[in-house]
Amino acid sequence: MSSKDSSQNKTEGSFHSVKGTVTENVGNLFGNSSLQRDGAQEHAEGEAQHKAGQAQGYVAGAVDAAVGFKDSVIGAVTGDSTQQASGNAQKKAGNAQMEVNKS
C-alpha cells in the first residue's frame, strides 16, 4: 500500500462524490428519478473510496512512525546517531501522514 494509492483513491473518490452530487442535483432539477438515484449512488461510492484512501494513508503513516521509532531506539541504544536521527525523521513523517489522513 503506497501513498500514491492513497492519494489516487482520495482524488478519485472526491471526483466521483462531486460528480454524483451534480448528477443528483440535475435529476432533482428536471424531476428525473433515475438521475437522482444514479447521482446519489455515485456520490456514496465516491465518499467510500475517499474514506478508503484516507484509511490507507493513515495505516501507511502508522507503519512509518512505528518503524521510525524502532530505528530511533536502536540508534540510541547502539550509539548510532545517524540511525537515531533517521528514525526520528521517519517517525515524524509518519506522524504527519497520519495527521493528514485523520477522518
Tab-separated table of C-alpha atoms in Angstrom:
chain	number	residue	atom	x	y	z
A	1	MET	CA	0.000	0.000	0.000
A	2	SER	CA	1.654	3.188	-1.112
A	3	SER	CA	0.983	6.837	-0.528
A	4	LYS	CA	0.280	7.090	-4.265
A	5	ASP	CA	-2.565	4.557	-3.960
A	6	SER	CA	-3.935	6.501	-1.014
A	7	SER	CA	-3.762	9.820	-2.858
A	8	GLN	CA	-5.265	8.327	-6.005
A	9	ASN	CA	-8.189	6.854	-4.048
A	10	LYS	CA	-8.814	10.143	-2.258
A	11	THR	CA	-8.670	12.123	-5.522
A	12	GLU	CA	-10.857	9.728	-7.491
A	13	GLY	CA	-13.262	9.408	-4.567
A	14	SER	CA	-13.633	13.178	-4.295
A	15	PHE	CA	-14.210	13.440	-8.049
A	16	HIS	CA	-16.963	10.805	-8.001
A	17	SER	CA	-18.524	12.321	-4.896
A	18	VAL	CA	-18.790	15.741	-6.561
A	19	LYS	CA	-19.887	14.266	-9.897
A	20	GLY	CA	-22.572	12.257	-8.119
A	21	THR	CA	-23.832	15.323	-6.286
A	22	VAL	CA	-24.044	17.277	-9.558
A	23	THR	CA	-25.852	14.401	-11.281
A	24	GLU	CA	-28.269	14.086	-8.374
A	25	ASN	CA	-28.997	17.829	-8.438
A	26	VAL	CA	-29.597	17.762	-12.196
A	27	GLY	CA	-32.011	14.888	-11.602
A	28	ASN	CA	-33.766	16.941	-8.911
A	29	LEU	CA	-33.952	19.969	-11.186
A	30	PHE	CA	-35.578	18.043	-14.021
A	31	GLY	CA	-37.565	15.599	-11.915
A	32	ASN	CA	-35.597	12.649	-13.277
A	33	SER	CA	-35.615	9.975	-10.578
A	34	SER	CA	-33.115	7.814	-12.482
A	35	LEU	CA	-30.522	10.628	-12.471
A	36	GLN	CA	-31.292	11.320	-8.821
A	37	ARG	CA	-30.721	7.687	-7.894
A	38	ASP	CA	-27.593	7.307	-10.040
A	39	GLY	CA	-26.149	10.525	-8.681
A	40	ALA	CA	-26.803	9.568	-5.079
A	41	GLN	CA	-25.181	6.183	-5.657
A	42	GLU	CA	-22.092	7.676	-7.321
A	43	HIS	CA	-21.798	10.223	-4.511
A	44	ALA	CA	-21.940	7.472	-1.870
A	45	GLU	CA	-19.398	5.335	-3.734
A	46	GLY	CA	-17.092	8.338	-4.112
A	47	GLU	CA	-17.297	9.095	-0.396
A	48	ALA	CA	-16.485	5.461	0.404
A	49	GLN	CA	-13.477	5.493	-1.961
A	50	HIS	CA	-12.224	8.738	-0.398
A	51	LYS	CA	-12.521	7.249	3.102
A	52	ALA	CA	-10.667	4.114	1.931
A	53	GLY	CA	-7.851	6.335	0.654
A	54	GLN	CA	-7.707	8.114	3.994
A	55	ALA	CA	-7.520	4.794	5.828
A	56	GLN	CA	-4.720	3.577	3.534
A	57	GLY	CA	-2.759	6.773	4.125
A	58	TYR	CA	-3.279	6.605	7.872
A	59	VAL	CA	-2.070	3.000	8.071
A	60	ALA	CA	0.967	3.769	5.902
A	61	GLY	CA	1.796	6.665	8.225
A	62	ALA	CA	1.398	4.470	11.307
A	63	VAL	CA	3.776	1.891	9.839
A	64	ASP	CA	6.340	4.592	9.037
A	65	ALA	CA	6.022	6.054	12.539
A	66	ALA	CA	6.482	2.633	14.163
A	67	VAL	CA	9.497	1.727	12.020
A	68	GLY	CA	10.996	5.160	12.648
A	69	PHE	CA	10.508	4.782	16.394
A	70	LYS	CA	12.187	1.349	16.312
A	71	ASP	CA	15.138	2.698	14.326
A	72	SER	CA	15.452	5.677	16.642
A	73	VAL	CA	15.552	3.462	19.728
A	74	ILE	CA	18.055	1.062	18.168
A	75	GLY	CA	20.216	4.010	17.158
A	76	ALA	CA	20.062	5.451	20.664
A	77	VAL	CA	20.894	2.121	22.319
A	78	THR	CA	23.790	1.345	19.950
A	79	GLY	CA	25.100	4.908	19.919
A	80	ASP	CA	24.459	5.271	16.186
A	81	SER	CA	23.363	8.903	15.970
A	82	THR	CA	22.783	8.662	12.201
A	83	GLN	CA	20.305	5.803	12.629
A	84	GLN	CA	18.687	7.596	15.549
A	85	ALA	CA	18.245	10.794	13.526
A	86	SER	CA	16.967	8.878	10.513
A	87	GLY	CA	14.483	7.032	12.719
A	88	ASN	CA	13.288	10.277	14.291
A	89	ALA	CA	12.766	11.798	10.841
A	90	GLN	CA	10.814	8.750	9.624
A	91	LYS	CA	8.685	8.766	12.779
A	92	LYS	CA	7.942	12.472	12.320
A	93	ALA	CA	6.985	11.930	8.656
A	94	GLY	CA	4.747	9.003	9.611
A	95	ASN	CA	3.007	11.048	12.292
A	96	ALA	CA	2.447	13.859	9.794
A	97	GLN	CA	0.934	11.423	7.285
A	98	MET	CA	-1.366	10.058	9.990
A	99	GLU	CA	-2.479	13.586	10.879
A	100	VAL	CA	-3.255	14.453	7.240
A	101	ASN	CA	-5.348	11.296	6.848
A	102	LYS	CA	-7.459	11.579	10.011
A	103	SER	CA	-11.151	11.280	9.314
